Amino acid sequence: HADDEQDDQPVVVVGDGSSGWISRRFRVRRREAFVRWLLTFAGEARPIEPPALVAAYREQLMRTRAVHG
């Protein structure tokens, strides 16, 4: 399954820190799990690159909103 494949590409995630937006880099092994983890921040953290991760995040966000309104 593509979501479970290892992804050694560094990923930049932006979080809303006390002094504004900051960026962090993560090494992601399981994209799907990482996306679900990001959703727990309720918009306080979001991916900005790579494009495939941003798309996966947006897709999961739309699915979650459809189920939970």
CSV table of C-alpha atoms in Angstrom, one decimal:
chain,number,residue,atom,x,y,z
A,1,HIS,CA,0.0,0.0,0.0
A,2,ALA,CA,1.5,3.4,-1.0
A,3,ASP,CA,0.7,5.1,2.2
A,4,ASP,CA,2.6,2.5,4.2
A,5,GLU,CA,5.8,2.8,2.2
A,6,GLN,CA,8.8,4.4,3.8
A,7,ASP,CA,9.2,8.0,2.8
A,8,ASP,CA,12.7,9.3,3.7
A,9,GLN,CA,12.1,12.7,2.2
A,10,PRO,CA,12.4,15.5,4.8
A,11,VAL,CA,9.0,17.2,5.4
A,12,VAL,CA,8.4,20.7,6.5
A,13,VAL,CA,5.5,21.3,8.8
A,14,VAL,CA,4.5,24.8,10.0
A,15,GLY,CA,3.1,25.2,13.5
A,16,ASP,CA,1.6,28.2,15.2
A,17,GLY,CA,4.1,28.9,18.0
A,18,SER,CA,3.8,31.6,20.7
A,19,SER,CA,5.9,33.9,18.5
A,20,GLY,CA,4.2,33.2,15.2
A,21,TRP,CA,4.6,30.4,12.6
A,22,ILE,CA,7.7,28.3,12.8
A,23,SER,CA,8.8,25.4,10.6
A,24,ARG,CA,10.0,22.0,11.5
A,25,ARG,CA,11.4,19.1,9.5
A,26,PHE,CA,10.4,15.5,10.0
A,27,ARG,CA,11.5,12.3,8.5
A,28,VAL,CA,8.3,10.4,7.6
A,29,ARG,CA,8.1,6.7,7.5
A,30,ARG,CA,4.3,6.3,7.2
A,31,ARG,CA,2.7,9.2,5.4
A,32,GLU,CA,-0.9,8.1,6.4
A,33,ALA,CA,-0.1,8.0,10.1
A,34,PHE,CA,1.8,11.3,9.9
A,35,VAL,CA,-1.2,13.0,8.3
A,36,ARG,CA,-3.6,11.6,11.0
A,37,TRP,CA,-1.2,12.9,13.7
A,38,LEU,CA,-1.1,16.4,12.1
A,39,LEU,CA,-4.9,16.5,12.2
A,40,THR,CA,-4.8,16.2,16.0
A,41,PHE,CA,-3.4,19.7,16.1
A,42,ALA,CA,-6.7,21.1,14.7
A,43,GLY,CA,-5.1,23.5,12.3
A,44,GLU,CA,-2.3,24.6,14.5
A,45,ALA,CA,0.1,22.6,12.4
A,46,ARG,CA,0.0,21.8,8.7
A,47,PRO,CA,2.3,20.5,6.0
A,48,ILE,CA,3.7,22.9,3.4
A,49,GLU,CA,5.9,20.4,1.5
A,50,PRO,CA,6.3,18.1,-0.3
A,51,PRO,CA,3.2,18.5,-2.5
A,52,ALA,CA,2.2,14.8,-2.2
A,53,LEU,CA,2.0,15.2,1.6
A,54,VAL,CA,0.0,18.4,1.3
A,55,ALA,CA,-2.4,16.7,-1.0
A,56,ALA,CA,-2.8,13.7,1.4
A,57,TYR,CA,-3.4,16.0,4.3
A,58,ARG,CA,-6.1,18.0,2.5
A,59,GLU,CA,-7.8,14.8,1.3
A,60,GLN,CA,-7.8,13.3,4.8
A,61,LEU,CA,-9.1,16.7,6.2
A,62,MET,CA,-12.0,16.7,3.7
A,63,ARG,CA,-12.8,13.0,4.6
A,64,THR,CA,-12.7,13.8,8.3
A,65,ARG,CA,-15.0,16.9,7.9
A,66,ALA,CA,-17.5,14.8,5.8
A,67,VAL,CA,-17.8,12.3,8.6
A,68,HIS,CA,-17.7,14.6,11.6
A,69,GLY,CA,-19.3,17.7,10.1
